[in-house]
Amino acid sequence: MLLITCPWCGPRDETEYHYGGQAHVPHPAAPADLTDEQWAAYVFFRDNPKGPFAERWMHATGCRRWFNALRDTATHEVLTTYRLDEPRPGGTR
């Protein structure tokens, strides 16, 4: 069981959260100009590293706010959490 620290509510059990996918994925500047292949790449293709990975989470049964977390995909350890308006710690994915 993971213990995830909500930036607003503090540490809570992972059952209180919903996973939202990879963090820091930029939205296309001109989505109407994308080809079907480019749009599919934006929507479906994400990084899948072994090690630290930036993810989006939502505190579903608490404050209902979205935030980012750096989680090690090999050990499942949550390294840190941070608000969406804060920079990504350490420059990792």
Coordinates of C-alpha atoms in Angstrom, one line a residue:
M1 CA 0.0 0.0 0.0
L2 CA 1.3 3.4 -1.0
L3 CA 1.3 6.4 1.4
I4 CA 0.9 9.5 -0.8
T5 CA 1.2 13.0 0.6
C6 CA -1.3 15.4 -0.7
P7 CA 0.2 18.9 -0.9
W8 CA -2.9 20.3 0.9
C9 CA -4.2 17.5 3.1
G10 CA -1.0 15.7 4.1
P11 CA -0.2 11.9 4.0
R12 CA -3.1 9.6 3.1
D13 CA -3.6 6.0 1.9
E14 CA -3.4 5.4 -1.8
T15 CA -7.1 4.4 -1.9
E16 CA -8.0 8.1 -1.5
Y17 CA -6.4 9.0 -4.9
H18 CA -7.0 8.5 -8.6
Y19 CA -4.1 8.2 -11.0
G20 CA -4.1 10.7 -13.9
G21 CA -1.2 9.6 -16.1
Q22 CA 2.1 11.2 -17.0
A23 CA 2.7 14.7 -15.8
H24 CA 4.2 17.6 -17.8
V25 CA 2.8 16.5 -21.2
P26 CA 2.5 19.8 -23.2
H27 CA -0.7 20.3 -25.1
P28 CA -0.1 20.9 -28.8
A29 CA 0.0 24.5 -29.8
A30 CA -2.2 24.0 -32.8
P31 CA -4.2 20.8 -32.3
A32 CA -6.3 21.3 -35.4
D33 CA -3.1 21.2 -37.6
L34 CA -2.0 17.8 -36.3
T35 CA -2.2 14.7 -38.5
D36 CA -4.0 11.6 -37.2
E37 CA -0.7 10.0 -36.4
Q38 CA 0.5 13.1 -34.5
W39 CA -2.7 13.3 -32.6
A40 CA -2.6 9.6 -31.7
A41 CA 1.0 10.1 -30.5
Y42 CA -0.1 13.0 -28.2
V43 CA -3.1 11.1 -26.8
F44 CA -1.8 7.6 -26.4
F45 CA 2.0 7.5 -26.3
R46 CA 3.7 8.1 -22.9
D47 CA 7.1 7.5 -21.4
N48 CA 7.5 4.3 -19.5
P49 CA 10.8 4.6 -17.6
K50 CA 12.2 2.3 -14.9
G51 CA 13.0 4.7 -12.1
P52 CA 11.7 8.2 -11.1
F53 CA 8.7 9.3 -13.1
A54 CA 6.5 12.4 -12.8
E55 CA 2.8 11.5 -12.6
R56 CA -0.5 13.4 -12.0
W57 CA -2.7 12.3 -9.1
M58 CA -6.0 13.6 -7.8
H59 CA -7.1 13.4 -4.1
A60 CA -10.5 12.0 -4.9
T61 CA -11.9 11.5 -1.4
G62 CA -10.2 14.5 0.1
C63 CA -9.7 18.0 -1.3
R64 CA -10.3 16.8 -4.9
R65 CA -7.3 18.7 -6.2
W66 CA -4.8 17.6 -8.8
F67 CA -1.1 17.5 -8.0
N68 CA 2.1 15.9 -9.3
A69 CA 4.1 13.2 -7.8
L70 CA 7.6 11.8 -8.5
R71 CA 7.3 8.0 -8.1
D72 CA 9.9 5.4 -8.6
T73 CA 8.4 2.9 -11.0
A74 CA 10.8 0.1 -9.9
T75 CA 10.1 0.3 -6.2
H76 CA 6.7 2.2 -6.2
E77 CA 8.2 4.6 -3.6
V78 CA 6.7 8.1 -3.8
L79 CA 9.7 10.3 -3.8
T80 CA 7.9 13.7 -3.5
T81 CA 4.7 15.4 -4.3
Y82 CA 4.2 19.0 -5.5
R83 CA 1.4 21.3 -6.7
L84 CA 0.7 21.9 -10.4
D85 CA 2.0 25.5 -10.1
E86 CA 5.3 24.3 -8.7
P87 CA 8.3 23.3 -10.9
R88 CA 9.3 19.7 -11.3
P89 CA 11.9 18.8 -8.6
G90 CA 15.3 17.7 -9.9
G91 CA 14.5 18.0 -13.6
T92 CA 13.4 14.4 -14.0
R93 CA 10.6 13.2 -16.2

